C-alpha cells in the first residue's frame, strides 16, 4: 500500500534538481535518482506480480498463469511498439523532439 505513493514520489523526484549533487556530478545525481526510482518500482511490482501465481492451487495452474501473463506482456510490448510506427511515417528526416525521443530509429 505504501509502495505506490513512494514510487510516484520518486518519479517526481527525477525532475527536481538537487543543487549539491548537480555541482558534484550530474551523472551521480541521475544515478541516485534512478536507483531510488527502481527500488520503489521493484517494491511495488514484485508483490503485484506475485499475486497472480499465489492464487493458483496447483503447479499446473501456476504454470498456466505464468504462461498467459508472459503472453499478455509480450502482446502489450509489441502493441506499444507497433503503435509508434504511424508516428514515424511521414515525419521529416531531421531530428525533432518527437522522432528523437519517441522513435530513435
PDB file of C-alpha atoms in Angstrom:
ATOM      1  CA  UNK A   1       0.000   0.000   0.000  1.00  0.00           C
ATOM      2  CA  UNK A   2       2.901   2.323   0.623  1.00  0.00           C
ATOM      3  CA  UNK A   3       4.900   1.339  -2.467  1.00  0.00           C
ATOM      4  CA  UNK A   4       2.664   3.108  -4.996  1.00  0.00           C
ATOM      5  CA  UNK A   5       2.832   6.605  -3.482  1.00  0.00           C
ATOM      6  CA  UNK A   6       6.582   6.255  -2.901  1.00  0.00           C
ATOM      7  CA  UNK A   7       7.048   5.115  -6.493  1.00  0.00           C
ATOM      8  CA  UNK A   8       5.070   8.152  -7.717  1.00  0.00           C
ATOM      9  CA  UNK A   9       7.081  10.461  -5.462  1.00  0.00           C
ATOM     10  CA  UNK A  10      10.356   9.016  -6.743  1.00  0.00           C
ATOM     11  CA  UNK A  11       9.198   9.680 -10.316  1.00  0.00           C
ATOM     12  CA  UNK A  12       8.536  13.319  -9.413  1.00  0.00           C
ATOM     13  CA  UNK A  13      11.917  13.361  -7.650  1.00  0.00           C
ATOM     14  CA  UNK A  14      13.563  12.634 -11.030  1.00  0.00           C
ATOM     15  CA  UNK A  15      12.564  16.067 -12.306  1.00  0.00           C
ATOM     16  CA  UNK A  16      13.616  18.121  -9.267  1.00  0.00           C
ATOM     17  CA  UNK A  17      17.262  19.206  -9.408  1.00  0.00           C
ATOM     18  CA  UNK A  18      19.407  18.773  -6.315  1.00  0.00           C
ATOM     19  CA  UNK A  19      21.998  21.577  -6.334  1.00  0.00           C
ATOM     20  CA  UNK A  20      24.534  19.804  -4.107  1.00  0.00           C
ATOM     21  CA  UNK A  21      24.597  16.676  -6.279  1.00  0.00           C
ATOM     22  CA  UNK A  22      24.369  18.679  -9.502  1.00  0.00           C
ATOM     23  CA  UNK A  23      27.530  20.583  -8.550  1.00  0.00           C
ATOM     24  CA  UNK A  24      29.437  17.392  -7.766  1.00  0.00           C
ATOM     25  CA  UNK A  25      28.346  15.343 -10.771  1.00  0.00           C
ATOM     26  CA  UNK A  26      25.155  15.331 -12.847  1.00  0.00           C
ATOM     27  CA  UNK A  27      25.665  11.637 -13.584  1.00  0.00           C
ATOM     28  CA  UNK A  28      25.864  10.881  -9.846  1.00  0.00           C
ATOM     29  CA  UNK A  29      22.604  12.755  -9.330  1.00  0.00           C
ATOM     30  CA  UNK A  30      20.908  10.803 -12.112  1.00  0.00           C
ATOM     31  CA  UNK A  31      22.287   7.505 -10.823  1.00  0.00           C
ATOM     32  CA  UNK A  32      20.984   8.108  -7.296  1.00  0.00           C
ATOM     33  CA  UNK A  33      17.579   9.161  -8.597  1.00  0.00           C
ATOM     34  CA  UNK A  34      17.303   6.130 -10.877  1.00  0.00           C
ATOM     35  CA  UNK A  35      18.319   3.761  -8.073  1.00  0.00           C
ATOM     36  CA  UNK A  36      15.616   5.229  -5.821  1.00  0.00           C
ATOM     37  CA  UNK A  37      13.032   5.035  -8.623  1.00  0.00           C
ATOM     38  CA  UNK A  38      13.961   1.450  -9.484  1.00  0.00           C
ATOM     39  CA  UNK A  39      13.850   0.436  -5.829  1.00  0.00           C
ATOM     40  CA  UNK A  40      10.311   1.710  -5.346  1.00  0.00           C
ATOM     41  CA  UNK A  41       9.283   0.275  -8.737  1.00  0.00           C
ATOM     42  CA  UNK A  42      10.507  -3.132  -7.596  1.00  0.00           C
ATOM     43  CA  UNK A  43       8.797  -2.746  -4.213  1.00  0.00           C
ATOM     44  CA  UNK A  44       5.513  -2.095  -5.998  1.00  0.00           C
ATOM     45  CA  UNK A  45       5.607  -4.543  -8.890  1.00  0.00           C
ATOM     46  CA  UNK A  46       7.216  -7.602  -7.306  1.00  0.00           C
ATOM     47  CA  UNK A  47       4.355  -8.053  -4.866  1.00  0.00           C
ATOM     48  CA  UNK A  48       1.812  -7.259  -7.572  1.00  0.00           C
ATOM     49  CA  UNK A  49       3.225  -9.864  -9.975  1.00  0.00           C
ATOM     50  CA  UNK A  50       3.444 -12.495  -7.237  1.00  0.00           C
ATOM     51  CA  UNK A  51      -0.285 -12.272  -6.518  1.00  0.00           C
ATOM     52  CA  UNK A  52      -1.287 -13.981  -9.766  1.00  0.00           C
ATOM     53  CA  UNK A  53       0.830 -17.045  -9.107  1.00  0.00           C
ATOM     54  CA  UNK A  54      -0.144 -17.181  -5.426  1.00  0.00           C
ATOM     55  CA  UNK A  55      -3.838 -17.644  -6.203  1.00  0.00           C
ATOM     56  CA  UNK A  56      -3.069 -20.902  -8.034  1.00  0.00           C
ATOM     57  CA  UNK A  57      -3.669 -24.092  -6.096  1.00  0.00           C
ATOM     58  CA  UNK A  58      -1.549 -26.480  -8.144  1.00  0.00           C
ATOM     59  CA  UNK A  59       1.741 -26.331 -10.048  1.00  0.00           C
ATOM     60  CA  UNK A  60      -0.176 -26.759 -13.317  1.00  0.00           C
ATOM     61  CA  UNK A  61      -2.301 -23.691 -12.559  1.00  0.00           C
ATOM     62  CA  UNK A  62       0.824 -21.706 -11.673  1.00  0.00           C
ATOM     63  CA  UNK A  63       2.385 -22.697 -14.976  1.00  0.00           C
ATOM     64  CA  UNK A  64      -0.791 -21.684 -16.817  1.00  0.00           C
ATOM     65  CA  UNK A  65      -0.953 -18.298 -15.048  1.00  0.00           C
ATOM     66  CA  UNK A  66       2.705 -17.577 -15.729  1.00  0.00           C
ATOM     67  CA  UNK A  67       2.408 -18.587 -19.394  1.00  0.00           C
ATOM     68  CA  UNK A  68      -0.601 -16.375 -20.034  1.00  0.00           C
ATOM     69  CA  UNK A  69       0.884 -13.445 -18.103  1.00  0.00           C
ATOM     70  CA  UNK A  70       4.037 -13.662 -20.238  1.00  0.00           C
ATOM     71  CA  UNK A  71       1.944 -13.866 -23.390  1.00  0.00           C
ATOM     72  CA  UNK A  72      -0.055 -10.773 -22.478  1.00  0.00           C
ATOM     73  CA  UNK A  73       3.151  -8.905 -21.577  1.00  0.00           C
ATOM     74  CA  UNK A  74       4.619  -9.753 -24.975  1.00  0.00           C
ATOM     75  CA  UNK A  75       1.413  -8.708 -26.717  1.00  0.00           C
ATOM     76  CA  UNK A  76       1.378  -5.399 -24.855  1.00  0.00           C
ATOM     77  CA  UNK A  77       5.028  -4.701 -25.639  1.00  0.00           C
ATOM     78  CA  UNK A  78       4.591  -5.482 -29.313  1.00  0.00           C
ATOM     79  CA  UNK A  79       1.374  -3.471 -29.444  1.00  0.00           C
ATOM     80  CA  UNK A  80       3.127  -0.466 -27.945  1.00  0.00           C
ATOM     81  CA  UNK A  81       5.971  -0.746 -30.445  1.00  0.00           C
ATOM     82  CA  UNK A  82       3.659  -1.206 -33.419  1.00  0.00           C
ATOM     83  CA  UNK A  83       1.571   1.731 -32.233  1.00  0.00           C
ATOM     84  CA  UNK A  84       4.564   4.027 -32.675  1.00  0.00           C
ATOM     85  CA  UNK A  85       5.063   3.120 -36.347  1.00  0.00           C
ATOM     86  CA  UNK A  86       2.394   5.550 -37.642  1.00  0.00           C
ATOM     87  CA  UNK A  87       4.186   8.363 -35.833  1.00  0.00           C
ATOM     88  CA  UNK A  88       7.307   7.629 -37.858  1.00  0.00           C
ATOM     89  CA  UNK A  89       5.594   7.528 -41.261  1.00  0.00           C
ATOM     90  CA  UNK A  90       5.779  10.889 -42.977  1.00  0.00           C
ATOM     91  CA  UNK A  91       7.982  12.505 -40.370  1.00  0.00           C
ATOM     92  CA  UNK A  92      10.842  14.688 -41.603  1.00  0.00           C
ATOM     93  CA  UNK A  93      14.334  13.194 -41.764  1.00  0.00           C
ATOM     94  CA  UNK A  94      15.720  15.845 -39.429  1.00  0.00           C
ATOM     95  CA  UNK A  95      15.916  15.299 -35.705  1.00  0.00           C
ATOM     96  CA  UNK A  96      12.973  16.772 -33.856  1.00  0.00           C
ATOM     97  CA  UNK A  97      11.986  16.181 -30.246  1.00  0.00           C
ATOM     98  CA  UNK A  98       9.202  13.838 -31.383  1.00  0.00           C
ATOM     99  CA  UNK A  99      11.214  11.460 -33.524  1.00  0.00           C
ATOM    100  CA  UNK A 100      14.360  11.684 -31.412  1.00  0.00           C
ATOM    101  CA  UNK A 101      12.824  10.906 -28.028  1.00  0.00           C
ATOM    102  CA  UNK A 102       9.968   8.608 -29.014  1.00  0.00           C
ATOM    103  CA  UNK A 103      11.468   6.992 -32.069  1.00  0.00           C
ATOM    104  CA  UNK A 104      15.254   6.848 -32.034  1.00  0.00           C
ATOM    105  CA  UNK A 105      15.468   4.575 -35.109  1.00  0.00           C
TER     106      UNK A 105
END
